[in-house]
CSV table of C-alpha atoms and ligand atoms in Angstrom, one decimal:
chain,number,residue,atom,x,y,z
A,1,MET,CA,6.1,16.1,-32.6
A,2,PHE,CA,2.7,16.9,-34.1
A,3,GLU,CA,-0.2,14.5,-34.3
A,4,CYS,CA,-3.6,15.5,-35.7
A,5,ASN,CA,-6.6,13.2,-35.4
A,6,ASN,CA,-9.8,13.9,-37.3
A,7,LEU,CA,-8.8,17.6,-37.3
A,8,THR,CA,-11.7,19.8,-38.5
A,9,MET,CA,-12.1,23.5,-38.9
A,10,LYS,CA,-15.4,25.1,-39.8
A,11,TYR,CA,-15.5,28.9,-40.0
A,12,LYS,CA,-18.8,30.6,-39.6
A,13,VAL,CA,-19.4,33.4,-42.1
A,14,ARG,CA,-22.6,35.4,-41.7
A,15,GLY,CA,-24.5,32.3,-40.7
A,16,ALA,CA,-23.0,30.1,-43.4
A,17,GLU,CA,-20.4,27.5,-42.5
A,18,VAL,CA,-17.2,27.0,-44.5
A,19,THR,CA,-15.3,23.8,-43.9
A,20,ALA,CA,-11.6,24.7,-44.2
A,21,LEU,CA,-10.3,21.4,-42.9
A,22,ASP,CA,-12.2,18.1,-43.0
A,23,SER,CA,-11.1,15.2,-40.7
A,24,VAL,CA,-7.4,15.5,-41.3
A,25,ASP,CA,-5.1,12.8,-39.8
A,26,LEU,CA,-1.5,13.7,-39.8
A,27,LYS,CA,1.7,13.0,-38.0
A,28,ILE,CA,4.8,15.1,-38.4
A,29,ASN,CA,8.1,13.9,-36.8
A,30,GLU,CA,10.9,16.0,-35.4
A,31,GLY,CA,13.5,16.8,-38.1
A,32,GLU,CA,11.1,16.4,-41.1
A,33,MET,CA,10.8,18.8,-43.9
A,34,VAL,CA,7.2,18.7,-45.1
A,35,SER,CA,5.6,20.7,-47.8
A,36,VAL,CA,1.8,21.3,-47.9
A,37,ILE,CA,0.5,21.9,-51.4
A,38,GLY,CA,-3.0,22.5,-52.7
A,39,PRO,CA,-5.1,25.1,-54.6
A,40,SER,CA,-6.0,28.4,-53.1
A,41,GLY,CA,-8.7,28.1,-50.4
A,42,SER,CA,-7.9,24.5,-49.7
A,43,GLY,CA,-7.1,25.0,-46.0
A,44,LYS,CA,-3.3,25.2,-46.0
A,45,SER,CA,-3.0,28.4,-44.0
A,46,THR,CA,-5.7,27.1,-41.6
A,47,LEU,CA,-3.6,24.0,-41.0
A,48,LEU,CA,-0.5,26.0,-40.3
A,49,LEU,CA,-2.3,28.3,-37.9
A,50,ILE,CA,-3.7,25.4,-36.0
A,51,LEU,CA,-0.2,23.7,-35.8
A,52,GLY,CA,1.2,27.0,-34.5
A,53,GLY,CA,-1.4,27.1,-31.7
A,54,MET,CA,-3.0,30.2,-33.0
A,55,LEU,CA,-6.4,28.9,-34.1
A,56,SER,CA,-8.5,26.5,-32.1
A,57,PRO,CA,-10.0,23.8,-34.3
A,58,THR,CA,-13.7,23.1,-34.2
A,59,GLY,CA,-13.3,19.3,-34.2
A,60,GLY,CA,-10.7,16.6,-33.6
A,61,ASP,CA,-7.5,17.2,-31.8
A,62,ILE,CA,-3.9,18.1,-32.3
A,63,LYS,CA,-1.1,17.0,-30.0
A,64,PHE,CA,2.2,18.7,-29.8
A,65,GLU,CA,4.8,16.6,-28.0
A,66,ASP,CA,2.1,14.2,-26.9
A,67,LYS,CA,0.0,16.9,-25.2
A,68,ASN,CA,-3.2,18.2,-26.5
A,69,LEU,CA,-2.3,21.7,-27.7
A,70,TYR,CA,-5.7,23.3,-27.2
A,71,ASN,CA,-6.1,22.1,-23.7
A,72,TYR,CA,-3.7,24.8,-22.8
A,73,SER,CA,-4.7,28.5,-22.3
A,74,PRO,CA,-4.0,30.9,-25.2
A,75,ASP,CA,-1.3,32.5,-23.0
A,76,TYR,CA,0.5,29.2,-22.4
A,77,ARG,CA,0.2,28.3,-26.1
A,78,ALA,CA,1.8,31.6,-26.9
A,79,LYS,CA,4.7,30.6,-24.6
A,80,ILE,CA,5.0,27.2,-26.3
A,81,ARG,CA,5.0,29.0,-29.6
A,82,GLY,CA,7.6,31.6,-28.6
A,83,LYS,CA,9.9,28.9,-27.3
A,84,ASN,CA,9.7,26.4,-30.1
A,85,MET,CA,8.3,27.9,-33.3
A,86,GLY,CA,9.2,30.5,-35.9
A,87,PHE,CA,6.8,31.8,-38.6
A,88,VAL,CA,7.4,33.1,-42.1
A,89,PHE,CA,4.6,34.6,-44.1
A,90,GLN,CA,4.2,35.5,-47.8
A,91,THR,CA,3.8,39.1,-46.8
A,92,PHE,CA,6.8,39.4,-44.6
A,93,ASN,CA,4.9,41.4,-41.9
A,94,LEU,CA,7.8,43.7,-41.3
A,95,ILE,CA,7.2,46.9,-39.3
A,96,PRO,CA,7.7,49.7,-41.8
A,97,TYR,CA,9.1,52.3,-39.4
A,98,LEU,CA,11.7,50.0,-37.8
A,99,SER,CA,15.1,49.3,-39.4
A,100,ALA,CA,16.1,45.8,-40.4
A,101,VAL,CA,18.0,45.1,-37.2
A,102,GLU,CA,15.1,46.5,-35.0
A,103,ASN,CA,12.6,44.3,-36.8
A,104,VAL,CA,14.8,41.2,-36.1
A,105,MET,CA,15.2,42.2,-32.5
A,106,LEU,CA,11.5,42.4,-32.0
A,107,PRO,CA,10.8,38.8,-30.9
A,108,LEU,CA,13.6,38.9,-28.4
A,109,TYR,CA,11.9,41.7,-26.4
A,110,LEU,CA,9.1,39.3,-25.6
A,111,ASN,CA,11.5,37.2,-23.5
A,112,ASN,CA,13.7,39.6,-21.6
A,113,SER,CA,15.3,43.0,-22.0
A,114,ASP,CA,19.0,42.7,-22.4
A,115,ASN,CA,19.2,45.2,-25.3
A,116,ARG,CA,22.9,44.7,-26.1
A,117,MET,CA,22.5,40.9,-26.4
A,118,HIS,CA,19.4,41.4,-28.6
A,119,LEU,CA,21.4,43.7,-30.9
A,120,ASN,CA,24.2,41.1,-31.1
A,121,ARG,CA,21.8,38.2,-31.8
A,122,ALA,CA,19.8,40.2,-34.4
A,123,THR,CA,23.0,41.3,-36.1
A,124,ARG,CA,24.2,37.7,-36.4
A,125,ALA,CA,20.9,36.5,-37.7
A,126,LEU,CA,21.0,39.2,-40.4
A,127,GLU,CA,24.6,38.3,-41.3
A,128,ARG,CA,23.5,34.7,-41.7
A,129,VAL,CA,21.1,35.8,-44.4
A,130,GLU,CA,23.8,38.0,-45.9
A,131,LEU,CA,22.3,41.3,-44.8
A,132,GLY,CA,25.0,42.4,-42.4
A,133,HIS,CA,25.5,45.5,-44.5
A,134,ARG,CA,21.8,46.5,-44.3
A,135,LEU,CA,21.2,46.6,-40.6
A,136,ASP,CA,19.9,50.1,-40.5
A,137,HIS,CA,17.8,50.0,-43.6
A,138,LYS,CA,14.0,50.3,-43.3
A,139,PRO,CA,11.9,47.7,-45.2
A,140,ASN,CA,11.0,50.2,-48.0
A,141,GLU,CA,14.8,50.7,-48.5
A,142,LEU,CA,15.3,47.0,-49.2
A,143,SER,CA,14.4,44.9,-52.2
A,144,ILE,CA,11.5,42.4,-51.9
A,145,GLY,CA,13.9,39.5,-51.6
A,146,GLN,CA,15.9,41.3,-48.9
A,147,GLN,CA,12.7,42.0,-47.0
A,148,GLN,CA,11.9,38.3,-47.0
A,149,ARG,CA,15.5,37.6,-45.7
A,150,VAL,CA,14.9,40.1,-42.9
A,151,ALA,CA,11.7,38.1,-42.1
A,152,LEU,CA,13.7,34.9,-42.1
A,153,ALA,CA,16.3,36.4,-39.8
A,154,ARG,CA,13.5,37.6,-37.4
A,155,MET,CA,12.1,34.1,-37.5
A,156,MET,CA,15.5,32.5,-36.7
A,157,VAL,CA,16.6,34.9,-34.0
A,158,THR,CA,14.8,33.0,-31.3
A,159,GLU,CA,16.4,29.7,-32.5
A,160,PRO,CA,13.1,27.9,-33.0
A,161,ARG,CA,13.2,24.1,-33.5
A,162,ILE,CA,10.1,24.3,-35.7
A,163,ILE,CA,9.6,26.5,-38.7
A,164,LEU,CA,6.2,27.1,-40.1
A,165,ALA,CA,6.3,28.9,-43.4
A,166,ASP,CA,3.2,30.1,-45.3
A,167,GLU,CA,4.0,30.7,-49.0
A,168,PRO,CA,7.5,32.0,-48.2
A,169,THR,CA,8.3,32.3,-51.9
A,170,GLY,CA,4.9,33.4,-53.0
A,171,SER,CA,5.8,37.1,-53.7
A,172,LEU,CA,9.3,36.4,-55.0
A,173,ASP,CA,10.9,35.9,-58.4
A,174,PRO,CA,12.2,32.3,-59.0
A,175,GLU,CA,15.8,33.1,-58.3
A,176,THR,CA,15.1,34.9,-55.0
A,177,GLY,CA,12.6,32.3,-54.1
A,178,GLY,CA,15.3,29.6,-54.7
A,179,HIS,CA,17.6,31.3,-52.1
A,180,ILE,CA,14.8,31.2,-49.5
A,181,LEU,CA,14.2,27.5,-50.2
A,182,ASN,CA,18.0,26.8,-49.9
A,183,PHE,CA,17.9,28.5,-46.7
A,184,LEU,CA,14.9,26.5,-45.3
A,185,GLU,CA,16.7,23.4,-46.5
A,186,SER,CA,19.9,24.3,-44.6
A,187,LEU,CA,17.9,24.9,-41.4
A,188,ASN,CA,16.3,21.5,-41.9
A,189,GLU,CA,19.7,19.9,-42.3
A,190,GLU,CA,20.6,21.4,-39.0
A,191,GLY,CA,17.8,19.3,-37.5
A,192,LYS,CA,15.0,21.8,-37.5
A,193,THR,CA,11.5,20.7,-38.4
A,194,VAL,CA,10.1,22.6,-41.4
A,195,VAL,CA,6.5,22.8,-42.5
A,196,MET,CA,6.1,24.8,-45.7
A,197,VAL,CA,2.9,25.7,-47.4
A,198,THR,CA,3.1,26.5,-51.1
A,199,HIS,CA,1.1,26.4,-54.2
A,200,ASP,CA,4.3,26.0,-56.3
A,201,PRO,CA,4.9,22.3,-57.2
A,202,ASP,CA,8.6,22.9,-57.8
A,203,ALA,CA,9.0,24.5,-54.3
A,204,ALA,CA,7.0,21.6,-52.8
A,205,LYS,CA,9.3,19.0,-54.4
A,206,ARG,CA,12.2,20.4,-52.3
A,207,ALA,CA,10.7,18.8,-49.3
A,208,HIS,CA,11.3,15.2,-48.4
A,209,ARG,CA,7.6,14.7,-47.8
A,210,GLN,CA,4.7,16.3,-49.7
A,211,LEU,CA,1.1,16.6,-48.4
A,212,ARG,CA,-1.7,17.6,-50.7
A,213,ILE,CA,-4.8,19.2,-49.5
A,214,VAL,CA,-7.9,19.8,-51.6
A,215,ASP,CA,-11.1,21.2,-50.2
A,216,GLY,CA,-9.8,20.7,-46.7
A,217,LYS,CA,-9.1,17.0,-47.2
A,218,MET,CA,-5.7,15.4,-47.1
A,219,VAL,CA,-5.7,13.7,-50.5
A,220,GLU,CA,-2.0,12.7,-50.7
A,221,ASP,CA,0.9,12.1,-48.4
A,222,ASN,CA,4.0,10.6,-49.8
A,223,ASP,CA,5.3,9.7,-46.4
A,224,HIS,CA,5.8,6.1,-47.5
A,225,LEU,CA,8.6,7.2,-49.9
A,226,ASN,CA,10.8,8.2,-46.9
B,301,LIG,P1,-5.3,28.3,-48.3
B,301,LIG,O1,-4.3,28.8,-47.4
B,301,LIG,O2,-5.1,26.9,-48.8
B,301,LIG,O3,-5.5,29.3,-49.5
B,301,LIG,P2,-7.2,28.9,-46.1
B,301,LIG,O4,-6.8,28.0,-45.0
B,301,LIG,O5,-6.7,30.3,-46.0
B,301,LIG,O6,-6.7,28.3,-47.5
B,301,LIG,O7,-8.8,28.9,-46.3
B,301,LIG,C1,-9.5,27.7,-46.4
B,301,LIG,C2,-11.0,28.1,-46.5
B,301,LIG,O8,-11.5,28.7,-45.3
B,301,LIG,C3,-11.3,29.1,-47.6
B,301,LIG,O9,-12.5,28.7,-48.2
B,301,LIG,C4,-11.4,30.4,-46.9
B,301,LIG,O10,-12.3,31.3,-47.6
B,301,LIG,C5,-11.9,30.0,-45.6
B,301,LIG,N1,-11.4,30.9,-44.5
B,301,LIG,C6,-10.1,31.1,-44.2
B,301,LIG,N2,-10.0,31.9,-43.1
B,301,LIG,C7,-11.3,32.3,-42.8
B,301,LIG,C8,-11.8,33.1,-41.8
B,301,LIG,N3,-11.0,33.8,-40.9
B,301,LIG,N4,-13.1,33.2,-41.7
B,301,LIG,C9,-13.9,32.6,-42.6
B,301,LIG,N5,-13.5,31.8,-43.5
B,301,LIG,C10,-12.2,31.6,-43.7
B,302,LIG,MG1,-3.1,30.5,-47.5
């Protein structure tokens, strides 16, 4: 599904160069649940952005389904992303003035404009995260854990095959975080590929495969334990 060879990302900051990823080789197969763990600043988010087609690496290459992802135009990459991938972020990124159900409907507008169908699909996604009774609540009328579930519902509403989650439990208490992890696990059991960045070793252990990044280098991959 994903294959990175010699993947390198150097950011330029006021003339100085920061190496965020340093010659990473990595293969991720369809249906895997992979966690990426490592200290803050080690390149985890950078890797996720590159996998998602949102950040062009400065060296090496990355293939998605055997095709070099960054040979495509940004527009076409956005299409590939919209069709295949869902994102979850630590800071939910919900739109504050929209209700829960409107937030979840948002990604559907990008495809077509059958409003009634969008409402149905968004409602079902929110029911699945047990928020069917909070459709009309705005983010600030929801608990933090509920906000993250709205973000999960918004991610699922397009039925992505691949889920890229960046510290999805980072802002949550352990119990609420546990629910989110259960949820990601159940999506993986349905066959979806999950790549989850975390700095929490317990969360990382929930994945079948753990990758460790330190200073942009892949220092551990327990792939062989599979
Ligand atoms: P992590 O998610 O593991 O905390 P990041 O991938 O966000 O790490 O960052 C890796 C390194 O790249 C850090 O040193 C960070 O400061 C740097 N970095 C990240 N994003 C940018 C950017 N847009 N511009 C410049 N440097 C960046
Ligand atoms: Mg990060």
